[in-house]
mmCIF file of C-alpha atoms and ligand atoms in Angstrom:
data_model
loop_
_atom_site.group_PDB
_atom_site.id
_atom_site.type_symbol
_atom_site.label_atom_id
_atom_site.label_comp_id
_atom_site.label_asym_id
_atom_site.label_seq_id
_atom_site.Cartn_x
_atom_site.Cartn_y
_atom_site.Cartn_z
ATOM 1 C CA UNK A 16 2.617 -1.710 -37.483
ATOM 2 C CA UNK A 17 0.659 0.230 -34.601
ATOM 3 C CA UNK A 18 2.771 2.401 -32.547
ATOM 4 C CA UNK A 19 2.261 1.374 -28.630
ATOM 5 C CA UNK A 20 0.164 3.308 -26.712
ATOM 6 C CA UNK A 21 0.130 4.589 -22.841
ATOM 7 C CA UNK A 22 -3.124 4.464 -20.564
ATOM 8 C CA UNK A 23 -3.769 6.760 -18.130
ATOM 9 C CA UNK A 24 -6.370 6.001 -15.455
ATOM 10 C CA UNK A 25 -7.598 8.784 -13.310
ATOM 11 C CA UNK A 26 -9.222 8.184 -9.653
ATOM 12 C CA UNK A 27 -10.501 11.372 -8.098
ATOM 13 C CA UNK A 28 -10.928 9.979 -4.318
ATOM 14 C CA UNK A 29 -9.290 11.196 -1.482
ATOM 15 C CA UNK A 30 -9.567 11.625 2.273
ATOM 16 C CA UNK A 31 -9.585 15.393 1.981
ATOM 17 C CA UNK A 32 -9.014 17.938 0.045
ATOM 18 C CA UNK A 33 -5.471 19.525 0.172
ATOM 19 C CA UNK A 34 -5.496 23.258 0.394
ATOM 20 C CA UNK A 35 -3.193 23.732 -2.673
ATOM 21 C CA UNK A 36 -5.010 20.808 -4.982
ATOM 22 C CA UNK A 37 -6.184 22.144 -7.856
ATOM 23 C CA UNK A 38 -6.483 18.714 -9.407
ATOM 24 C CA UNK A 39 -10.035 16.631 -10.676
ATOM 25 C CA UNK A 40 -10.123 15.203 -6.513
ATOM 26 C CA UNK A 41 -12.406 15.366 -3.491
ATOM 27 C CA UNK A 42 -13.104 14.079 -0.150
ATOM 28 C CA UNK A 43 -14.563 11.120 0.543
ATOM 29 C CA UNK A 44 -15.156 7.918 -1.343
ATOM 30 C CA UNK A 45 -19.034 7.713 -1.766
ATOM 31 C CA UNK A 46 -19.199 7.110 -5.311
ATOM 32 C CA UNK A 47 -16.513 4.572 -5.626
ATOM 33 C CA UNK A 48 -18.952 1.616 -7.320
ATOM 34 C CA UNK A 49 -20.556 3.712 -9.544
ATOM 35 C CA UNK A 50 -17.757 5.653 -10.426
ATOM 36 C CA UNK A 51 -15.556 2.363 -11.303
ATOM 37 C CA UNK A 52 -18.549 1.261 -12.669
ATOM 38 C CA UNK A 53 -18.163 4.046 -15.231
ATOM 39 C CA UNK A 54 -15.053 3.861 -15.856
ATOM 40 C CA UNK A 55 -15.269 0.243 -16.758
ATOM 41 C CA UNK A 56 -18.096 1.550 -19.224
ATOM 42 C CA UNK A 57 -15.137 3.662 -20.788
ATOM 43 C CA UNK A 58 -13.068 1.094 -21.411
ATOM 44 C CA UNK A 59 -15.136 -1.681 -22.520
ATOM 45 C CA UNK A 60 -16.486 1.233 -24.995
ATOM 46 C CA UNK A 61 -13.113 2.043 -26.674
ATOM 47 C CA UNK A 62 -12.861 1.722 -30.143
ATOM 48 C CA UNK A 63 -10.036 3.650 -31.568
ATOM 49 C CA UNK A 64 -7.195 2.248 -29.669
ATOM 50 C CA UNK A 65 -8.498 -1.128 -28.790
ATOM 51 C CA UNK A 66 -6.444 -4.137 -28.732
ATOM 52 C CA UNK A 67 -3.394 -2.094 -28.965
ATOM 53 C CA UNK A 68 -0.203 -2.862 -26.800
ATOM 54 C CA UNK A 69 0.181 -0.583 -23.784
ATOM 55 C CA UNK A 70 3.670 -0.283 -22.756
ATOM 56 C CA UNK A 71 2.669 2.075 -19.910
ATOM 57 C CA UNK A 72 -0.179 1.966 -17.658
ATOM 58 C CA UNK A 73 -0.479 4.668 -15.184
ATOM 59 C CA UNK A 74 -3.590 5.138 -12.229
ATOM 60 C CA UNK A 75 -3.492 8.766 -10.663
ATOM 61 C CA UNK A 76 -5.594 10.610 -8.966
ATOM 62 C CA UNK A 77 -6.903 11.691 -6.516
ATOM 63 C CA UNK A 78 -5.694 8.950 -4.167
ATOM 64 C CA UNK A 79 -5.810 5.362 -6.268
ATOM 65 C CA UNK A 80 -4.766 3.748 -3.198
ATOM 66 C CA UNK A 81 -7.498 5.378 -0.502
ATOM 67 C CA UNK A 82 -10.338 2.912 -2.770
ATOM 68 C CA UNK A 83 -10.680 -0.855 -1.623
ATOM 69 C CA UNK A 84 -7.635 -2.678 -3.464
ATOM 70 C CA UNK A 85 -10.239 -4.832 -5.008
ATOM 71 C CA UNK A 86 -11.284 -1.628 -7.428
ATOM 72 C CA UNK A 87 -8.403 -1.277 -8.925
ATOM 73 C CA UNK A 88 -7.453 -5.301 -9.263
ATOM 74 C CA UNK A 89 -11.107 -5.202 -11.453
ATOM 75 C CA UNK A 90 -9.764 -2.309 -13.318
ATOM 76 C CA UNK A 91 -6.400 -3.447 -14.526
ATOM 77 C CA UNK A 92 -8.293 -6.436 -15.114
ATOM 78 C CA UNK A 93 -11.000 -4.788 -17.642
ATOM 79 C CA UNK A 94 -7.745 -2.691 -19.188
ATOM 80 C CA UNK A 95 -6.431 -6.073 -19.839
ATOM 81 C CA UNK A 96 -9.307 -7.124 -21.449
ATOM 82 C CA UNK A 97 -8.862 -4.133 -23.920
ATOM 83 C CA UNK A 98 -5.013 -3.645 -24.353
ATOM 84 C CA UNK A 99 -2.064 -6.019 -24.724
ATOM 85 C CA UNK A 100 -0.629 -5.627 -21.348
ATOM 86 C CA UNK A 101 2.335 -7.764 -20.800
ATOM 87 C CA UNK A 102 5.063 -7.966 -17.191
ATOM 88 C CA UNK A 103 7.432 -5.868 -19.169
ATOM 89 C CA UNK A 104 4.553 -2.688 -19.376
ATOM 90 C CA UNK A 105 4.872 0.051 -16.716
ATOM 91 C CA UNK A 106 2.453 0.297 -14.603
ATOM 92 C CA UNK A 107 2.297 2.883 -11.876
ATOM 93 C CA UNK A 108 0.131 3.947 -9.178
ATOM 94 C CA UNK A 109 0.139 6.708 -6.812
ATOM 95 C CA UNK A 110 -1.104 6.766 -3.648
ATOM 96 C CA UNK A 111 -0.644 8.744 -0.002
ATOM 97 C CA UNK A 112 0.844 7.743 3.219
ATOM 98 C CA UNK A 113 -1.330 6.855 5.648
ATOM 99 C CA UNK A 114 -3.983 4.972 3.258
ATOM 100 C CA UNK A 115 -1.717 2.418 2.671
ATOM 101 C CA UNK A 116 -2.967 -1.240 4.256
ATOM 102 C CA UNK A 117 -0.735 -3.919 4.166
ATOM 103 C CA UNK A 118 -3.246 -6.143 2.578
ATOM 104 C CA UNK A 119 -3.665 -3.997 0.343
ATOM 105 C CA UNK A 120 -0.086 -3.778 -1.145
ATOM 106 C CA UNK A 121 -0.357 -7.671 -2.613
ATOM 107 C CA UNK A 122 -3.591 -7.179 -4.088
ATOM 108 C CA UNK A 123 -1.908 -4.375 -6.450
ATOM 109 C CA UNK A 124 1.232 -6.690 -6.787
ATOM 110 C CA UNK A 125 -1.492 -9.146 -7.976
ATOM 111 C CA UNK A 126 -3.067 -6.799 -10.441
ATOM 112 C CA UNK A 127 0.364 -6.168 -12.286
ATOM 113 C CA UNK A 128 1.341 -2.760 -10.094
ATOM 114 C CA UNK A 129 5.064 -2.660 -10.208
ATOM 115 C CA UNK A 130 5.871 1.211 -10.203
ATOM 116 C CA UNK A 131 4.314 3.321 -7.080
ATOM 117 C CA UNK A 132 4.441 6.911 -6.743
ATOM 118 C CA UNK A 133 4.239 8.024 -2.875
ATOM 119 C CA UNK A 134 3.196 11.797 -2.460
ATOM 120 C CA UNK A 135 5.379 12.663 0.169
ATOM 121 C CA UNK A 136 5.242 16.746 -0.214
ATOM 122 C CA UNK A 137 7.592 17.215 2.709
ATOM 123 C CA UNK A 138 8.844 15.820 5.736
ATOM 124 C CA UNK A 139 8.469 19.106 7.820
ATOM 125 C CA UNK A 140 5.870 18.012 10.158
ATOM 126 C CA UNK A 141 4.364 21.674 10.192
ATOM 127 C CA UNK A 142 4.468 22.202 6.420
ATOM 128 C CA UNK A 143 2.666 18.939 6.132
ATOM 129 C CA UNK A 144 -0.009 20.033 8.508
ATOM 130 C CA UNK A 145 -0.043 23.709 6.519
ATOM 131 C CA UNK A 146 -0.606 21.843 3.139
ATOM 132 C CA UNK A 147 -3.432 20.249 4.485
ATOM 133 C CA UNK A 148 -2.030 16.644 4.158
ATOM 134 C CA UNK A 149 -3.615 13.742 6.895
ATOM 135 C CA UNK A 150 -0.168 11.949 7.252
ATOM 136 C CA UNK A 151 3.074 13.012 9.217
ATOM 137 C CA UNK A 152 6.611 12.113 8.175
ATOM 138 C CA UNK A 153 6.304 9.359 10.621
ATOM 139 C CA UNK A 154 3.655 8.085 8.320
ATOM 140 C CA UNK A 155 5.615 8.382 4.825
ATOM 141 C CA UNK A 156 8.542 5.947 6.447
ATOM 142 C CA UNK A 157 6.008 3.652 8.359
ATOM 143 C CA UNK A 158 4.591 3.509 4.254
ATOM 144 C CA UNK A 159 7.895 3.541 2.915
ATOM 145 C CA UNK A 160 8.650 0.504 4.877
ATOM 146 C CA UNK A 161 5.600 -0.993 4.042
ATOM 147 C CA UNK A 162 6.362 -1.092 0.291
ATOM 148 C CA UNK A 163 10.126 -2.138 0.427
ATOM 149 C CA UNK A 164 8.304 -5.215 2.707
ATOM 150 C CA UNK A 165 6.190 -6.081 -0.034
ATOM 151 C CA UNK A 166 9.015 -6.450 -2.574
ATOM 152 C CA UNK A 167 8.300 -3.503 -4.401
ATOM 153 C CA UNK A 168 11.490 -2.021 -6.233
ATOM 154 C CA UNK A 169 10.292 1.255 -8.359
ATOM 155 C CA UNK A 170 8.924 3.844 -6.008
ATOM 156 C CA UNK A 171 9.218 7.298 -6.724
ATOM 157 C CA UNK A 172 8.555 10.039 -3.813
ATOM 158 C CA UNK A 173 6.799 13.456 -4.781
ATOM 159 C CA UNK A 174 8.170 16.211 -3.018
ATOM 160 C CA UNK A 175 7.256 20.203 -2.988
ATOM 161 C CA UNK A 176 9.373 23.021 -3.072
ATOM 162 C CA UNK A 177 8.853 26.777 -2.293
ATOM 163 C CA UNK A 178 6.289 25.954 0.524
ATOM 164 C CA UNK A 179 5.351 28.575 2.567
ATOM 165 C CA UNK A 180 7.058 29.480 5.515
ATOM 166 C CA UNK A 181 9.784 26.937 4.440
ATOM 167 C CA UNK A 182 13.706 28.214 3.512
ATOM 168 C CA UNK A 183 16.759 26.603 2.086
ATOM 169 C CA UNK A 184 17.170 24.638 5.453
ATOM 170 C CA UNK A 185 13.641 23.088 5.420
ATOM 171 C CA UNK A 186 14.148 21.762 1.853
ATOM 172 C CA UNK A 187 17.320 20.549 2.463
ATOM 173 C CA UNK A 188 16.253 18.303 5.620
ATOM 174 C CA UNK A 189 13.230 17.005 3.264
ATOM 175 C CA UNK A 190 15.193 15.981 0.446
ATOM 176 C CA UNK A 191 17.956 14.697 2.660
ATOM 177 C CA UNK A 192 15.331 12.413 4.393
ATOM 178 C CA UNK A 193 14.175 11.028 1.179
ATOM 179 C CA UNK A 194 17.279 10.269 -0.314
ATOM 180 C CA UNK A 195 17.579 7.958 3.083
ATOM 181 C CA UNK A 196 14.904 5.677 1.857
ATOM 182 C CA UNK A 197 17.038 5.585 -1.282
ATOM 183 C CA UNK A 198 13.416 5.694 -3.977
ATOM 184 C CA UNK A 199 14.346 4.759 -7.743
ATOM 185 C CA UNK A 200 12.780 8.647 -8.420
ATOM 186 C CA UNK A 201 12.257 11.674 -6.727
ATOM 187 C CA UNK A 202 9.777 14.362 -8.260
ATOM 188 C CA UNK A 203 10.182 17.776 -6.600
ATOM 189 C CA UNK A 204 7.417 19.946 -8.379
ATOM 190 C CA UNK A 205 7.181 23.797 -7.060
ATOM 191 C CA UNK A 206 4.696 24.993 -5.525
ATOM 192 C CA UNK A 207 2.264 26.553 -7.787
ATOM 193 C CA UNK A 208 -1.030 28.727 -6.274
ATOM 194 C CA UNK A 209 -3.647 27.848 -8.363
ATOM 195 C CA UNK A 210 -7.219 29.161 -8.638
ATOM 196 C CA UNK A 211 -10.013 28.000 -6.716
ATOM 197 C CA UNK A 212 -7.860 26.376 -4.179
ATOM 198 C CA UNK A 213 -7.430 27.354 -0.089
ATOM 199 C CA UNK A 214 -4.336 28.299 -1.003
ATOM 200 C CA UNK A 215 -5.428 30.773 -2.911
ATOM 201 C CA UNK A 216 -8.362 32.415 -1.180
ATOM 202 C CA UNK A 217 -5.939 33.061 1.636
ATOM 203 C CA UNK A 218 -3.188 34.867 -1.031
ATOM 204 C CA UNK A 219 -5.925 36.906 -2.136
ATOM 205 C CA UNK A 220 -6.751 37.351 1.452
ATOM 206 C CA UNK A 221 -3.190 38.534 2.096
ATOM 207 C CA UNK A 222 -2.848 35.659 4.766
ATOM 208 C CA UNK A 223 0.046 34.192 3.245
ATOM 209 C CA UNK A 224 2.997 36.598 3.534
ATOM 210 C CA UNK A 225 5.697 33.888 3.913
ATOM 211 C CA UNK A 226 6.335 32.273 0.813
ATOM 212 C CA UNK A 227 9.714 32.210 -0.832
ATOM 213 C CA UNK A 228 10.016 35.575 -2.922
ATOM 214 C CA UNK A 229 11.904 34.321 -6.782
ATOM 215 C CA UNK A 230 15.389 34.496 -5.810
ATOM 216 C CA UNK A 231 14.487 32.088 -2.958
ATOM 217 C CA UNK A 232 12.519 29.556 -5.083
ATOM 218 C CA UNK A 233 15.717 29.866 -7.698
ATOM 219 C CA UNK A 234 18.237 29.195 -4.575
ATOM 220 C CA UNK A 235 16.113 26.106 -3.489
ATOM 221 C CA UNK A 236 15.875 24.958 -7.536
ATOM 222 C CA UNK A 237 19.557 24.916 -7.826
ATOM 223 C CA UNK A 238 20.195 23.084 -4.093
ATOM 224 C CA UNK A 239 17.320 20.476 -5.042
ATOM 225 C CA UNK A 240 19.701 20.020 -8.027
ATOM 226 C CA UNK A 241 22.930 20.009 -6.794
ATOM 227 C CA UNK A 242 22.443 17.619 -3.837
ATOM 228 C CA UNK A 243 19.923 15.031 -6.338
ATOM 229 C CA UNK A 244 23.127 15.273 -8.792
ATOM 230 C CA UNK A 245 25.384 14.620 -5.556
ATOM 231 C CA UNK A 246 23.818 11.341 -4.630
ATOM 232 C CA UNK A 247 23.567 9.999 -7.829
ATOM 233 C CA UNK A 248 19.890 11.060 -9.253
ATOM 234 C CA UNK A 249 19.726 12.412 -13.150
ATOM 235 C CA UNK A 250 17.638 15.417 -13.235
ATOM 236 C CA UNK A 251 15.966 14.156 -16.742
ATOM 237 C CA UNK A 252 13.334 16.919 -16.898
ATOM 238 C CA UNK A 253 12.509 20.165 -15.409
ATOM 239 C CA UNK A 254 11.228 18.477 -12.386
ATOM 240 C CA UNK A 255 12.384 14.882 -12.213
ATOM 241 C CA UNK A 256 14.711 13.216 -11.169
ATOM 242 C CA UNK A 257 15.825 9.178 -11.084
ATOM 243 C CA UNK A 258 18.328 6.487 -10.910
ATOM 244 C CA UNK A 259 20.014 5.033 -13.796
ATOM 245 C CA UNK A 260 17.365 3.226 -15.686
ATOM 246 C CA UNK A 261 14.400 4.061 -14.040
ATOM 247 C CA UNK A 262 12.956 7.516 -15.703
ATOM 248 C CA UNK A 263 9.193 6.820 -15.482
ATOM 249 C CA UNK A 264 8.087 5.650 -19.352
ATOM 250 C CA UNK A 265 4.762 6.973 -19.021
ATOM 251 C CA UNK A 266 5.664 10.107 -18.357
ATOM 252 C CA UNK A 267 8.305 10.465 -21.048
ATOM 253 C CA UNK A 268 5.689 9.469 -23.378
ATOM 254 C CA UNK A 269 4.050 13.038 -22.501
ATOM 255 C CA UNK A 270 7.003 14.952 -23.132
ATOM 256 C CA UNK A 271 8.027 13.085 -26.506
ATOM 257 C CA UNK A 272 4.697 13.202 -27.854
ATOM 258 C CA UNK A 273 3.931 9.570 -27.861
ATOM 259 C CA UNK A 274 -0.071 8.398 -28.130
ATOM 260 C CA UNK A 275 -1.864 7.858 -24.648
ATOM 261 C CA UNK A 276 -5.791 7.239 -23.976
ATOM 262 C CA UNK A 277 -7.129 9.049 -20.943
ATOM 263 C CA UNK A 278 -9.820 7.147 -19.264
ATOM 264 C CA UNK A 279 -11.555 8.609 -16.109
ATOM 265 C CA UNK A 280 -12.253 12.406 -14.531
ATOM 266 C CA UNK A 281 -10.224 14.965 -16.716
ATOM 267 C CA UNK A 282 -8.354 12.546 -17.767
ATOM 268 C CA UNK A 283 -6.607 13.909 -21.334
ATOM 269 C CA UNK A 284 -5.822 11.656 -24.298
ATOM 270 C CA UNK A 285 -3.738 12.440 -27.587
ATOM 271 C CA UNK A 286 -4.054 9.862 -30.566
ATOM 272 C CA UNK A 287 -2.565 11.080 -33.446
ATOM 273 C CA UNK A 288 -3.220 14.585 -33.684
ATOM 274 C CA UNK A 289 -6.615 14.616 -31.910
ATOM 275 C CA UNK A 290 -6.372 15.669 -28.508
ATOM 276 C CA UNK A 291 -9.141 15.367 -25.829
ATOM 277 C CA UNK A 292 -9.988 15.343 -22.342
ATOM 278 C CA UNK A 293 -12.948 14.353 -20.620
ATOM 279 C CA UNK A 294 -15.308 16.826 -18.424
ATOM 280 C CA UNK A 295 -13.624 17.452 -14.828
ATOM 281 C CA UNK A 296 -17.783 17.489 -13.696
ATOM 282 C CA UNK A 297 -19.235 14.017 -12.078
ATOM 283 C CA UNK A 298 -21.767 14.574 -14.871
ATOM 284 C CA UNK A 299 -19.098 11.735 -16.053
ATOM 285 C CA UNK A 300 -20.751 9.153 -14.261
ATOM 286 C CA UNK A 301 -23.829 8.688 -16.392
ATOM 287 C CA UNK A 302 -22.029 9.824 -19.866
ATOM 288 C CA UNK A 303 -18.774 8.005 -18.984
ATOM 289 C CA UNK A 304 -16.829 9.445 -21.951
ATOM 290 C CA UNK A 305 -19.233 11.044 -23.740
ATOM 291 C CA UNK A 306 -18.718 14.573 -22.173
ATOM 292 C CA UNK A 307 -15.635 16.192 -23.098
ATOM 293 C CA UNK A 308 -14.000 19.347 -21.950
ATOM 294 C CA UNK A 309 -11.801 19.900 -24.879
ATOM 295 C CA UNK A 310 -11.309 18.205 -28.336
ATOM 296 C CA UNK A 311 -9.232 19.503 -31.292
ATOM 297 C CA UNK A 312 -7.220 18.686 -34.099
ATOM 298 C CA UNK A 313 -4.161 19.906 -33.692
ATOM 299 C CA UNK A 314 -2.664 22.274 -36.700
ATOM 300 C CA UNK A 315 0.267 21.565 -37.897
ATOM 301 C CA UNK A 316 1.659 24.389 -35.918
ATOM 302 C CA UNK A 317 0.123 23.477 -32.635
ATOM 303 C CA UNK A 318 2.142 20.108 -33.381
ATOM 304 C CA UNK A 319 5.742 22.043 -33.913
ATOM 305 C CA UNK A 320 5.164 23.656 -30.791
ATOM 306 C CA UNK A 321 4.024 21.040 -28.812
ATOM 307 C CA UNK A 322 6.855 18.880 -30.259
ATOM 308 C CA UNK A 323 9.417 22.522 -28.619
ATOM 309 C CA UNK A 324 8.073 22.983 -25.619
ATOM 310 C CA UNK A 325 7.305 19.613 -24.151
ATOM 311 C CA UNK A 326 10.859 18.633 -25.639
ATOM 312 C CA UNK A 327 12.631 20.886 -24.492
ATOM 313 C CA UNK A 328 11.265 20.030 -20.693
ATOM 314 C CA UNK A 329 13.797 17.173 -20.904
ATOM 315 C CA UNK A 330 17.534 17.410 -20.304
ATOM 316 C CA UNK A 331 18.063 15.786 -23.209
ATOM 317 C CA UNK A 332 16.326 18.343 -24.868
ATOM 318 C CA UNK A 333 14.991 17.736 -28.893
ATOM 319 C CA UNK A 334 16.589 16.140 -31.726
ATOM 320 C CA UNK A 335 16.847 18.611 -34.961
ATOM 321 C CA UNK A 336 16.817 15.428 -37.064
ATOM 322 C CA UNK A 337 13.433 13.885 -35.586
ATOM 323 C CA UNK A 338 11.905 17.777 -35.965
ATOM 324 C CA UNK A 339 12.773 17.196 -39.640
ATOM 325 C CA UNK A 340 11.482 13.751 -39.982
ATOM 326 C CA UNK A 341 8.134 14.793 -38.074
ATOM 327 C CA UNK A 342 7.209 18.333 -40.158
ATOM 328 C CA UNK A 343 9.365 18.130 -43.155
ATOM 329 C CA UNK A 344 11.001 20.999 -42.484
ATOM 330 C CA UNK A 345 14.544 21.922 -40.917
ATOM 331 C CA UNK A 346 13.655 23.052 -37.107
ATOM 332 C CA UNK A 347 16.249 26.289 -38.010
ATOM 333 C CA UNK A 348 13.821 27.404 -40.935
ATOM 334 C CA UNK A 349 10.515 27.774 -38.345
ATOM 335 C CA UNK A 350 12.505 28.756 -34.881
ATOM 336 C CA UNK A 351 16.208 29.733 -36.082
ATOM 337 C CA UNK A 352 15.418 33.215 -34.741
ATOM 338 C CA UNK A 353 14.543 31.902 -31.470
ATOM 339 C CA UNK A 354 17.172 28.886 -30.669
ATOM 340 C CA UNK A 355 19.659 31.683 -31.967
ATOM 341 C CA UNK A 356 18.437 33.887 -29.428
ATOM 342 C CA UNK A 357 17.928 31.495 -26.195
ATOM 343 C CA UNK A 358 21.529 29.786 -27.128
ATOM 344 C CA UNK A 359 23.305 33.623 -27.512
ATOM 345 C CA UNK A 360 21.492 34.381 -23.960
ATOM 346 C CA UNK A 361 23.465 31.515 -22.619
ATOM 347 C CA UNK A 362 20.402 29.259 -21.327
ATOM 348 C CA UNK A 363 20.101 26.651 -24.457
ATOM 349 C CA UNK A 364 22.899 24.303 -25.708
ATOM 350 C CA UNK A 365 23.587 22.738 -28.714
ATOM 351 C CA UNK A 366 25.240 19.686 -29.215
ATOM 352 C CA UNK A 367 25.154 16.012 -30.721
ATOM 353 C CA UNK A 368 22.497 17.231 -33.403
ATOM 354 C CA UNK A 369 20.141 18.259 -29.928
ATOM 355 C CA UNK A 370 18.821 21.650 -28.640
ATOM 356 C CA UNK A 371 18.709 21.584 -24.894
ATOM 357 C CA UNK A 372 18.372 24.046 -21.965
ATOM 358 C CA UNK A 373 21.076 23.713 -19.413
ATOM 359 C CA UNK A 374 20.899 24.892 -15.674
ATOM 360 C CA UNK A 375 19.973 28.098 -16.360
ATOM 361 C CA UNK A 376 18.025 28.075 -18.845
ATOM 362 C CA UNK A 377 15.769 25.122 -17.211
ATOM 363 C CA UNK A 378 15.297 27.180 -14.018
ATOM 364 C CA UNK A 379 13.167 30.266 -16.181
ATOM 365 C CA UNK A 380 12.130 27.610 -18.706
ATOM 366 C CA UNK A 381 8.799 29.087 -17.790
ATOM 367 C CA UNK A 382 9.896 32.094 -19.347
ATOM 368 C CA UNK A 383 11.578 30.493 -22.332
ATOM 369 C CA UNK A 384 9.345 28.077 -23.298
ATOM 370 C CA UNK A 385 6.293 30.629 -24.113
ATOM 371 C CA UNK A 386 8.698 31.859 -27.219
ATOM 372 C CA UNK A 387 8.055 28.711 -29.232
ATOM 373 C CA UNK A 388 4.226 29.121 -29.287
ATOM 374 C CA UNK A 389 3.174 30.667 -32.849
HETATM 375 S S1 SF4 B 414 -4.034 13.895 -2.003
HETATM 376 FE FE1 SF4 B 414 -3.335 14.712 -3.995
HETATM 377 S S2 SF4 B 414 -5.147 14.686 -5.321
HETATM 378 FE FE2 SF4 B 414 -5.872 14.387 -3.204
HETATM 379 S S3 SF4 B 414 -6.410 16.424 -2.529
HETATM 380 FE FE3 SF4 B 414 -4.289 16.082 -1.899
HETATM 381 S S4 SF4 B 414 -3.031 16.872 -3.583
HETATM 382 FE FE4 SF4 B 414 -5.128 16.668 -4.350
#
């Protein structure tokens, strides 16, 4: 029987560009038809993995929700038209306060939407404005409302942590004002300056002298922690965090190696042990899917450490029984040397036939993680 499969759906719109967005996104929504238009080519083009079930469906952008509702209703209904896509199948969409229309909001209900994901990014009126974001916290409740209204009951809120200019105090009044609203999940990603963004030219331009040095950023990590734990969210992976029983599926899919088709700008797919992405360029409007910016066949190896250090980003960490089951091999015969060493340093556990990092060891997982790469 065919393993289910997870969709992801990428919409590059937004109002503006945020200074620290690095991702396939940019102002404005001029191309909307004939991007959609494309993307509908995509789908109604794929062979591989049609007619399979999709147990998660996930539209991210970019700003899904800044393009007229009716977009994405035609969407989910050409996905449908390729996947089995039942009311039990996850299906999240992010979008951005202050481009959320009432209207709007039952149109999505309509199309099967019944996860959101609400990039919040603070509620520091002044970091907001330094990010580069067009809403105020005033906006994220007057959305936040909204939703709840609309009867929608999974809603995660992004947050960012090690913002410039912001301390312990600032994060703590952020998170603190999210757990209010009481979301199913809170993501708090940190801050990460990536090339070719604002963010960056103004590093390089040494006009950004106040962000957290890393004792700072591994204070915050541990308070976003221990106040999450406090009111009741499990930290699952490195940076997530939810309520019992609502872990976002699609998501976990990435870590645990499951099979997803990436339709869209950039978007990345993995189907058995081909993994692809499309071009990030809008060349992708007249090849929809025909341009790609990467495509290999992942090696054995490459597999082993994918399967280590995408595992071992969840709390749960990774089962030395499924390693065995997936390669063939006992997991202590290829990285003994390694788990030996992280578990001796004190940042990896093992327990109940799994190897997992604990506190520690998921704070500098940056710096463990690279160890399990052949
Ligand atoms: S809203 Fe999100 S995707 Fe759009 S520019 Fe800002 S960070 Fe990037």
């Amino acid at each position: 029987m065919e393993k289910n499969i997870g969709i992801y759906v990428h919409i590059p719109f937004c109002v503006r560009k945020c200074r620290y967005c690095d991702f396939p996104s940019f102002a404005g929504t001029d191309n909307v038809e004939i991007y959609f238009d494309a993307l509908k080519s995509e789908i109604r083009n794929e062979r591989d993995t049609r007619g399979r079930t999709a147990d998660t469906v996930y539209l991210g952008g970019g700003t899904p929700s800044c393009v007229p509702p009716l977009y994405i209703e035609n969407l989910m209904t050409e996905l449908k038209k390729t996947y089995a896509i039942s009311e039990n199948t996850e299906i999240s969409m992010e979008m951005n306060p202050g481009t959320v229309e009432k209207d709007a909001l039952s149109v999505y209900r309509r199309a099967g939407i019944n996860r959101l994901s609400l990039g919040c990014q603070s509620f520091n009126d002044k970091s907001l404005k330094r990010l580069g974001r067009i809403h105020s916290s005033e906006d994220i409740i007057k959305t936040w409302d909204l939703l709840r209204a609309e009867g929608f009951e999974n809603i995660n809120l992004d947050l960012i942590s090690s913002l410039p200019g912001e301390g312990l105090k600032d994060m703590e009044f952020s998170l603190k004002k999210a757990i209010e609203l009481q979301p199913e999940h809170i993501s708090v990603y940190s801050l990460i300056i990536e090339e070719g963004t604002e963010f960056r030219r103004l590093l390089d331009a040494g006009e950004m002298k106040d962000l957290p040095d890393e004792e700072e950023q591994a204070e915050m990590d541990s308070l976003v922690n221990s106040i999450l734990r406090e009111n009741k969210y499990e930290r699952y992976e490195i940076s997530n965090f939810a309520k019992e029983g609502r872990k976002c599926k699609h998501n976990l899919r990435y870590w645990e190696r499951g099979e997803y088709r990436g339709f869209g700008l950039g978007a990345a797919s993995l189907i058995g042990n081909r993994r692809f992405s499309n071009t990030r360029d809008m060349v992708y409007i007249n090849k929809p899917g025909g341009v790609l910016s990467e495509d290999r066949l992942l090696s054995r190896e490459d597999e082993m450490a994918e399967f280590m250090f995408l595992g071992l980003r969840k709390t749960e960490g990774i089962s030395s029984a499924d390693f065995c089951t997936a390669f063939g091999t006992g997991i202590e015969t290829v990285y003994g040397e390694q788990l030996k060493k992280q578990t001796a340093d004190g940042f990896m556990e093992f327990s109940g036939g799994r190897y997992f990092y604990n506190d520690r060891g998921l704070e500098i997982s940056n710096m463990l993680l690279p160890a399990f790469l052949f």
